[in-house]
Amino acid sequence: MNTVIPGQSQRVLSGMRPTGRLHLGHYHGVLKNWVHLQHEYECFFFIADWHALTTHYEDPHVIEESVWEMVVDWLAAGVDPNTATLFIQSRVPQHAELHTLLSMITPLSWLERVPSYKDQQAALKDRDLSTYGFLGYPLLQGADILVYRAGLVPVGEDQVAHVELTREVARRFNHLYGREPDYEARAEEAVGKLGKKNAKLYRNLRTAFLEKGDHEALATARALLERNKNITLGDKERLFGYLEGGGKMILTEPQAWLSPAPKMPGLDGRKMSKSYGNTIALRDDPAKVQKKLKTMPTDPARVRRSDPGDPKKCPVWPFHQVYSDDKTRDWVQKGCTSAGIGCLECKQPIIDAVLVELQEIQQRAEEYSRDPMLVRNIIADGCKQARDAAEQTLVDVRAAMGLGYS
Ligand code: TRP
Ligand code: SF4
């Protein structure tokens, strides 16, 4: 499960490919989680437009349109641009630079054995995916993560292998390039940035650990670093390493952070997904939502109103699990198995709940849609912040790889 390792970077990073309007599956599976995380961690959320090109290079117009619609959907869902940094991958060229540099040290076999590689190629047979870009997809994703020294990567199950590859690449990089050359001087400089009182405390705790093996002092010093908001993540890494007498890890190994939300069912009982045509889009109007829910299939055993059914065999039941309380679920159980309620009656509380949920989202979407300049500015600001953060890592990476000319 999701546990934070001490000393782990507290920065969150996640991305989404722009492939059309978002639906309730994205909302319950991803966006609600982002909204929650943005209050607890420093968050970077981005639109993976290059990743979309790896599979959709033949229809670029879809990407362009989807990018802005997707930003609006994020904002409508409650992602707060004042708290989280929102940006577009292709506006931060450092991702591409790191991708190129990492490609030098990544064995081909690591990419070839990522499970999604062969699976996706087989699943998307109508596209020619025997491209260099597609093979490199997970490494580009690795660069997305490593360029921010992100520690936590909220993703779905299907992405865990990519985060795992990212860890291996980071480990290999750190192994090959290890300590930065002028490590001690840089670490000392970073201690200075902690502030007078904390710098003194840090030095004392470090000595206590290095000279007497005092583990409590080590833990206290780590906590001190974790709390500190004045120093960059690069300096933080340096000081974590310096505490134990080692070098600074240039790249940070991230952890996948699986979303706690239940999987959102689709209208046909399968997972909600655009490719199944079983979605409710965040911006479907109320009439459309009602119609979709009213006509969705139920337990096939209930041909007539008087036939009893079994919620376990009904695609409506998982919706009750997402939207209803115990009392309503109990009412469904009893009413369905005894034919005491009709299916439309059973669906009504869900229809009501979805409409209420979407109303707030759609109102916000409407406001942002009316002000495209605001949306553009939010992203422009986010891209700038992202470039600044990414550049800090690149400075270290270039130096480590012998490219730190000045
Ligand atoms: N591959 C991810 C997906 O399809 C999107 C993505 C790209 C991503 N880069 C990332 C997710 C970095 C997390 C971190 O969903
Ligand atoms: Fe499904 Fe509800 Fe109808 Fe039972 S009563 S079959 S749970 S819609």
Coordinates of C-alpha atoms and ligand atoms in Angstrom, one line a residue:
M1 CA 0.0 0.0 0.0
N2 CA 0.9 3.6 0.0
T3 CA 3.4 4.4 2.7
V4 CA 5.8 7.3 2.7
I5 CA 9.5 6.4 3.2
P6 CA 11.4 8.8 5.5
G7 CA 13.6 11.1 3.5
Q8 CA 11.4 10.6 0.5
S9 CA 10.8 13.6 -1.7
Q10 CA 7.4 15.1 -0.8
R11 CA 6.8 16.4 -4.3
V12 CA 3.9 14.9 -6.2
L13 CA 3.9 14.7 -10.0
S14 CA 1.3 13.3 -12.4
G15 CA 0.3 13.6 -16.0
M16 CA -2.6 12.9 -18.3
R17 CA -2.6 12.4 -22.0
P18 CA -5.0 14.8 -23.9
T19 CA -7.3 12.4 -25.6
G20 CA -10.7 14.0 -25.4
R21 CA -13.3 15.1 -22.8
L22 CA -12.9 13.8 -19.3
H23 CA -15.6 11.6 -17.7
L24 CA -16.7 10.4 -14.3
G25 CA -14.1 7.7 -14.4
H26 CA -11.3 10.3 -14.6
Y27 CA -13.1 12.3 -11.9
H28 CA -13.4 9.5 -9.3
G29 CA -10.3 7.6 -10.3
V30 CA -7.8 10.5 -10.7
L31 CA -9.0 14.1 -10.3
K32 CA -10.6 13.8 -6.8
N33 CA -7.3 12.3 -5.7
W34 CA -5.4 15.2 -7.1
V35 CA -7.7 17.7 -5.5
H36 CA -7.0 16.0 -2.2
L37 CA -3.3 15.7 -2.6
Q38 CA -2.9 19.4 -3.6
H39 CA -3.6 20.4 -0.1
E40 CA -1.0 18.1 1.5
Y41 CA 1.9 18.2 -0.9
E42 CA 3.6 20.3 -3.5
C43 CA 2.0 19.2 -6.7
F44 CA 2.9 19.3 -10.3
F45 CA 0.2 18.2 -12.8
F46 CA 0.7 18.3 -16.5
I47 CA -0.7 17.5 -19.9
A48 CA 1.3 14.8 -21.6
D49 CA 0.9 16.0 -25.1
W50 CA 4.1 14.3 -26.4
H51 CA 2.8 11.1 -24.9
A52 CA -0.4 11.5 -26.8
L53 CA 1.7 12.0 -30.0
T54 CA 3.4 8.6 -29.5
T55 CA 0.1 6.9 -30.3
H56 CA -1.8 9.6 -32.2
Y57 CA 0.8 11.1 -34.4
E58 CA -1.5 10.8 -37.3
D59 CA -4.2 13.1 -35.8
P60 CA -2.5 16.1 -34.3
H61 CA -5.7 18.3 -34.3
V62 CA -7.3 16.1 -31.7
I63 CA -4.4 16.8 -29.3
E64 CA -4.6 20.6 -29.7
E65 CA -8.2 20.7 -29.0
S66 CA -8.1 18.3 -26.2
V67 CA -5.4 20.1 -24.3
W68 CA -7.5 23.2 -23.5
E69 CA -10.6 21.3 -22.9
M70 CA -8.7 19.1 -20.5
V71 CA -7.3 22.0 -18.6
V72 CA -10.9 23.3 -18.2
D73 CA -12.0 19.9 -17.0
W74 CA -9.2 19.9 -14.4
L75 CA -10.1 23.3 -13.1
A76 CA -13.8 22.5 -13.1
A77 CA -13.1 19.4 -11.0
G78 CA -11.5 21.5 -8.4
V79 CA -7.8 21.4 -9.2
D80 CA -6.5 24.7 -7.8
P81 CA -3.9 26.6 -9.9
N82 CA -3.0 28.6 -6.8
T83 CA -2.0 25.5 -5.0
A84 CA -0.8 23.1 -7.7
T85 CA 1.4 23.8 -10.7
L86 CA -0.4 23.1 -13.9
F87 CA 1.5 22.9 -17.2
I88 CA 2.0 21.4 -20.6
Q89 CA 4.8 18.9 -21.2
S90 CA 5.9 20.2 -24.5
R91 CA 6.4 23.7 -23.1
V92 CA 9.1 22.4 -20.8
P93 CA 11.9 21.3 -23.1
Q94 CA 13.9 20.0 -20.1
H95 CA 11.7 16.9 -20.2
A96 CA 13.0 16.2 -23.7
E97 CA 16.6 17.0 -22.8
L98 CA 16.5 14.6 -19.8
H99 CA 14.8 12.0 -22.0
T100 CA 17.7 12.2 -24.4
L101 CA 20.3 12.0 -21.7
L102 CA 18.7 9.1 -20.0
S103 CA 18.3 7.3 -23.3
M104 CA 22.1 7.0 -23.4
I105 CA 22.2 4.8 -20.3
T106 CA 18.9 2.9 -20.6
P107 CA 19.4 -0.7 -21.9
L108 CA 17.1 -1.4 -24.8
S109 CA 15.9 -4.6 -23.1
W110 CA 14.5 -2.7 -20.2
L111 CA 12.1 -0.9 -22.6
E112 CA 11.3 -3.9 -24.6
R113 CA 10.2 -5.9 -21.6
V114 CA 7.8 -3.2 -20.2
P115 CA 4.5 -5.1 -20.3
S116 CA 2.5 -2.2 -21.8
Y117 CA 4.8 -2.2 -24.9
K118 CA 3.7 -5.4 -26.5
D119 CA 0.2 -5.3 -25.0
Q120 CA -0.6 -1.9 -26.4
Q121 CA 1.0 -2.6 -29.7
A122 CA -1.4 -5.6 -30.0
A123 CA -4.4 -3.7 -28.7
L124 CA -4.0 -0.8 -31.1
K125 CA -3.5 -2.9 -34.2
D126 CA -5.0 -0.2 -36.4
R127 CA -2.0 2.1 -35.7
D128 CA 1.5 1.5 -36.7
L129 CA 3.3 1.6 -33.3
S130 CA 6.6 0.1 -34.3
T131 CA 8.2 3.6 -33.8
Y132 CA 11.1 4.8 -31.8
G133 CA 8.8 7.2 -29.9
F134 CA 6.5 4.4 -28.8
L135 CA 9.3 2.2 -27.5
G136 CA 10.6 5.2 -25.6
Y137 CA 7.2 6.1 -24.0
P138 CA 8.0 4.8 -20.5
L139 CA 11.4 6.5 -20.6
L140 CA 9.9 9.8 -21.5
Q141 CA 7.5 9.2 -18.6
G142 CA 10.6 8.6 -16.4
A143 CA 12.1 11.8 -17.5
D144 CA 8.8 13.6 -16.7
I145 CA 9.1 12.3 -13.1
L146 CA 12.8 12.5 -12.5
V147 CA 13.2 16.1 -13.9
Y148 CA 11.2 17.3 -10.9
R149 CA 12.8 14.9 -8.4
A150 CA 9.2 13.9 -7.6
G151 CA 8.8 11.4 -4.8
L152 CA 5.2 10.5 -5.2
V153 CA 3.5 9.6 -8.5
P154 CA -0.3 9.1 -8.3
V155 CA -1.2 6.7 -11.1
G156 CA -3.4 3.8 -11.9
E157 CA -2.4 0.2 -11.7
D158 CA -1.5 0.1 -15.4
Q159 CA 1.3 2.7 -14.9
V160 CA 3.1 1.0 -12.0
A161 CA 5.5 -0.7 -14.3
H162 CA 6.5 2.7 -15.8
V163 CA 7.3 4.1 -12.3
E164 CA 9.2 0.9 -11.6
L165 CA 11.3 1.4 -14.8
T166 CA 11.8 5.0 -13.7
R167 CA 13.3 3.8 -10.4
E168 CA 15.7 1.5 -12.1
V169 CA 16.8 4.2 -14.5
A170 CA 17.4 6.6 -11.5
R171 CA 19.3 4.0 -9.7
R172 CA 21.5 3.2 -12.7
F173 CA 22.1 6.9 -13.2
N174 CA 23.1 7.5 -9.6
H175 CA 25.3 4.4 -9.7
L176 CA 27.1 5.6 -12.9
Y177 CA 27.5 9.2 -11.9
G178 CA 27.2 9.0 -8.2
R179 CA 28.3 11.9 -6.2
E180 CA 28.5 15.3 -7.7
P181 CA 32.1 16.5 -8.1
D182 CA 32.2 19.4 -5.6
Y183 CA 29.8 17.8 -3.3
E184 CA 31.1 18.9 0.1
A185 CA 31.3 22.5 -0.8
R186 CA 27.8 22.5 -2.1
A187 CA 26.5 20.7 0.9
E188 CA 28.1 23.2 3.2
E189 CA 26.6 26.0 1.2
A190 CA 23.2 24.4 1.5
V191 CA 23.6 24.1 5.3
G192 CA 24.1 27.9 5.3
K193 CA 20.7 28.3 3.6
L194 CA 18.9 26.6 6.4
G195 CA 19.0 29.7 8.5
K196 CA 21.3 30.3 11.4
K197 CA 19.5 28.3 14.1
N198 CA 18.6 25.3 11.9
A199 CA 22.1 25.2 10.4
K200 CA 23.6 24.9 13.9
L201 CA 21.1 22.3 14.9
Y202 CA 21.7 20.3 11.6
R203 CA 25.4 20.3 12.2
N204 CA 25.1 19.1 15.8
L205 CA 22.7 16.3 14.8
R206 CA 24.9 15.3 11.9
T207 CA 27.9 15.1 14.2
A208 CA 25.9 13.1 16.7
F209 CA 25.0 10.6 14.1
L210 CA 28.3 10.4 12.3
E211 CA 30.5 10.2 15.4
K212 CA 28.3 8.4 17.8
G213 CA 25.8 6.6 15.6
D214 CA 22.9 8.4 17.3
H215 CA 19.9 7.3 15.2
E216 CA 17.5 9.5 17.0
A217 CA 19.6 12.5 16.0
L218 CA 19.4 11.2 12.4
A219 CA 15.6 11.0 12.5
T220 CA 15.4 14.5 14.0
A221 CA 17.7 16.0 11.4
R222 CA 15.6 14.4 8.6
A223 CA 12.4 15.8 10.1
L224 CA 14.1 19.2 10.2
L225 CA 14.9 19.0 6.5
E226 CA 11.5 17.8 5.6
R227 CA 9.9 20.8 7.3
N228 CA 12.2 23.3 5.7
K229 CA 10.7 25.4 3.0
N230 CA 13.6 27.7 2.2
I231 CA 15.9 25.3 0.3
T232 CA 15.5 23.7 -3.1
L233 CA 14.8 20.1 -3.5
G234 CA 18.3 19.7 -4.9
D235 CA 19.8 21.1 -1.7
K236 CA 17.4 19.0 0.3
E237 CA 18.7 15.8 -1.4
R238 CA 22.3 17.1 -0.8
L239 CA 21.6 17.5 2.8
F240 CA 19.9 14.2 3.2
G241 CA 23.0 12.5 1.7
Y242 CA 25.4 14.7 3.7
L243 CA 23.7 13.7 7.0
E244 CA 24.8 10.1 6.5
G245 CA 28.2 11.0 5.2
G246 CA 27.3 9.9 1.7
G247 CA 27.0 11.9 -1.5
K248 CA 23.9 13.5 -2.9
M249 CA 21.8 11.2 -5.1
I250 CA 21.4 13.2 -8.2
L251 CA 18.1 11.7 -9.2
T252 CA 15.4 10.7 -6.8
E253 CA 13.7 7.3 -6.9
P254 CA 10.0 7.9 -7.1
Q255 CA 7.2 5.8 -5.6
A256 CA 3.9 5.0 -7.4
W257 CA 0.9 6.2 -5.3
L258 CA -2.2 4.2 -6.2
S259 CA -5.4 6.1 -6.1
P260 CA -7.6 5.1 -3.1
A261 CA -10.8 5.8 -5.0
P262 CA -12.9 2.8 -6.0
K263 CA -12.9 2.1 -9.7
M264 CA -15.7 3.9 -11.4
P265 CA -18.0 1.5 -13.2
G266 CA -19.2 2.3 -16.7
L267 CA -22.8 2.2 -17.9
D268 CA -22.4 -1.4 -19.0
G269 CA -20.7 -2.9 -16.0
R270 CA -17.2 -2.7 -17.5
K271 CA -14.7 -0.1 -16.3
M272 CA -15.7 3.4 -17.5
S273 CA -13.6 4.1 -20.6
K274 CA -14.1 6.1 -23.8
S275 CA -13.1 3.2 -25.9
Y276 CA -16.0 1.2 -24.5
G277 CA -18.5 4.0 -25.2
N278 CA -19.9 3.6 -21.7
T279 CA -19.1 7.0 -20.2
I280 CA -20.7 9.9 -18.6
A281 CA -18.7 13.0 -19.6
L282 CA -18.1 15.7 -17.0
R283 CA -19.8 18.1 -19.4
D284 CA -22.7 16.0 -20.5
D285 CA -25.8 18.1 -20.0
P286 CA -28.4 16.9 -17.4
A287 CA -30.9 15.6 -20.0
K288 CA -28.2 13.5 -21.6
V289 CA -27.0 12.2 -18.2
Q290 CA -30.6 11.2 -17.2
K291 CA -31.1 9.4 -20.5
K292 CA -27.8 7.5 -20.2
L293 CA -28.6 6.3 -16.7
K294 CA -32.3 5.6 -17.4
T295 CA -31.4 3.4 -20.4
M296 CA -28.4 1.6 -18.9
P297 CA -28.8 -2.2 -18.6
T298 CA -29.8 -3.9 -15.4
D299 CA -29.9 -7.5 -14.2
P300 CA -31.1 -9.4 -17.3
A301 CA -33.2 -11.6 -15.1
R302 CA -35.6 -8.7 -14.4
V303 CA -37.5 -8.9 -17.7
R304 CA -40.8 -7.9 -16.0
R305 CA -41.3 -5.6 -13.1
S306 CA -42.5 -8.6 -11.1
D307 CA -39.3 -10.6 -11.7
P308 CA -36.8 -10.5 -8.7
G309 CA -33.2 -9.6 -9.5
D310 CA -29.8 -9.7 -7.9
P311 CA -27.8 -6.5 -7.5
K312 CA -24.6 -8.4 -7.9
K313 CA -25.5 -9.2 -11.5
C314 CA -26.5 -5.6 -12.2
P315 CA -24.3 -2.8 -13.6
V316 CA -26.4 -0.3 -11.6
W317 CA -25.2 -1.8 -8.3
P318 CA -21.6 -0.5 -8.5
F319 CA -23.0 3.0 -9.0
H320 CA -24.8 2.6 -5.6
Q321 CA -21.4 1.7 -4.2
V322 CA -20.0 5.0 -5.3
Y323 CA -22.9 7.2 -4.7
S324 CA -25.3 5.8 -2.1
D325 CA -25.2 5.4 1.7
D326 CA -25.8 2.1 3.6
K327 CA -29.5 2.8 4.0
T328 CA -30.1 3.3 0.3
R329 CA -28.0 0.2 -0.5
D330 CA -30.0 -1.8 2.0
W331 CA -33.2 -0.5 0.3
V332 CA -31.8 -1.7 -3.1
Q333 CA -30.8 -5.1 -1.8
K334 CA -34.2 -5.8 -0.4
G335 CA -36.2 -4.1 -3.1
C336 CA -34.4 -5.8 -5.9
T337 CA -34.4 -9.4 -4.6
S338 CA -38.1 -9.2 -3.7
A339 CA -39.2 -7.3 -6.8
G340 CA -40.4 -4.6 -4.4
I341 CA -38.9 -1.8 -6.4
G342 CA -38.6 -1.2 -10.1
C343 CA -35.3 -0.5 -11.8
L344 CA -36.1 3.1 -12.7
E345 CA -37.0 3.7 -9.0
C346 CA -33.7 2.1 -8.1
K347 CA -31.8 4.3 -10.4
Q348 CA -33.3 7.5 -9.2
P349 CA -31.0 8.2 -6.2
I350 CA -28.1 7.7 -8.5
I351 CA -29.4 10.1 -11.1
D352 CA -30.0 12.7 -8.4
A353 CA -26.5 12.2 -7.0
V354 CA -24.7 12.4 -10.3
L355 CA -26.6 15.5 -11.3
V356 CA -25.7 17.2 -8.1
E357 CA -22.1 16.2 -8.5
L358 CA -21.9 17.5 -12.1
Q359 CA -23.8 20.7 -11.5
E360 CA -20.9 22.3 -9.5
I361 CA -18.3 21.0 -12.0
Q362 CA -20.3 22.3 -15.0
Q363 CA -20.8 25.6 -13.4
R364 CA -17.1 26.1 -12.9
A365 CA -16.3 24.7 -16.4
E366 CA -18.7 27.3 -17.8
E367 CA -16.9 30.1 -16.0
Y368 CA -13.5 29.0 -17.3
S369 CA -14.8 28.4 -20.8
R370 CA -16.0 31.9 -20.9
D371 CA -12.5 33.2 -20.1
P372 CA -10.0 31.4 -22.3
M373 CA -7.3 34.1 -21.6
L374 CA -7.5 33.2 -17.9
V375 CA -6.9 29.5 -18.7
R376 CA -4.0 30.4 -21.0
N377 CA -2.4 32.5 -18.3
I378 CA -2.8 29.8 -15.7
I379 CA -0.9 27.4 -17.9
A380 CA 1.7 30.0 -18.9
D381 CA 2.5 30.6 -15.2
G382 CA 2.6 26.9 -14.5
C383 CA 4.9 26.3 -17.4
K384 CA 7.3 28.9 -16.2
Q385 CA 7.4 27.5 -12.7
A386 CA 7.8 24.0 -14.1
R387 CA 10.8 25.1 -16.3
D388 CA 12.5 26.7 -13.3
A389 CA 12.1 23.6 -11.2
A390 CA 13.2 21.3 -14.0
E391 CA 16.2 23.4 -14.9
Q392 CA 17.6 22.9 -11.4
T393 CA 17.8 19.2 -11.9
L394 CA 19.2 19.5 -15.4
V395 CA 22.1 21.7 -14.1
D396 CA 23.1 18.8 -11.9
V397 CA 22.5 16.1 -14.5
R398 CA 24.5 18.0 -17.2
A399 CA 27.4 18.5 -14.8
A400 CA 27.3 14.8 -13.8
M401 CA 27.4 13.7 -17.5
G402 CA 30.3 15.9 -18.4
L403 CA 28.2 18.6 -20.1
G404 CA 28.5 21.3 -17.5
Y405 CA 30.5 23.7 -19.6
S406 CA 30.3 27.4 -18.7
Ligands
TRP1 N1 1.4 7.5 -19.2 C1 0.5 8.2 -18.3 C2 -0.9 7.7 -18.7 O1 -1.1 7.2 -19.8 C3 0.6 9.6 -18.5 C4 1.9 10.2 -18.0 C5 2.9 10.7 -18.8 C6 2.3 10.2 -16.7 N2 3.9 11.0 -18.0 C7 3.6 10.8 -16.7 C8 1.7 9.9 -15.4 C9 4.4 11.0 -15.5 C10 2.5 10.1 -14.3 C11 3.8 10.6 -14.3 O2 -1.8 7.8 -17.9
SF4_2 FE1 -30.4 -3.4 -10.8 FE2 -31.7 -1.9 -9.1 FE3 -33.0 -3.2 -11.1 FE4 -32.0 -4.6 -9.1 S1 -33.6 -3.0 -9.0 S2 -31.8 -5.1 -11.3 S3 -30.1 -3.4 -8.6 S4 -31.5 -1.5 -11.3

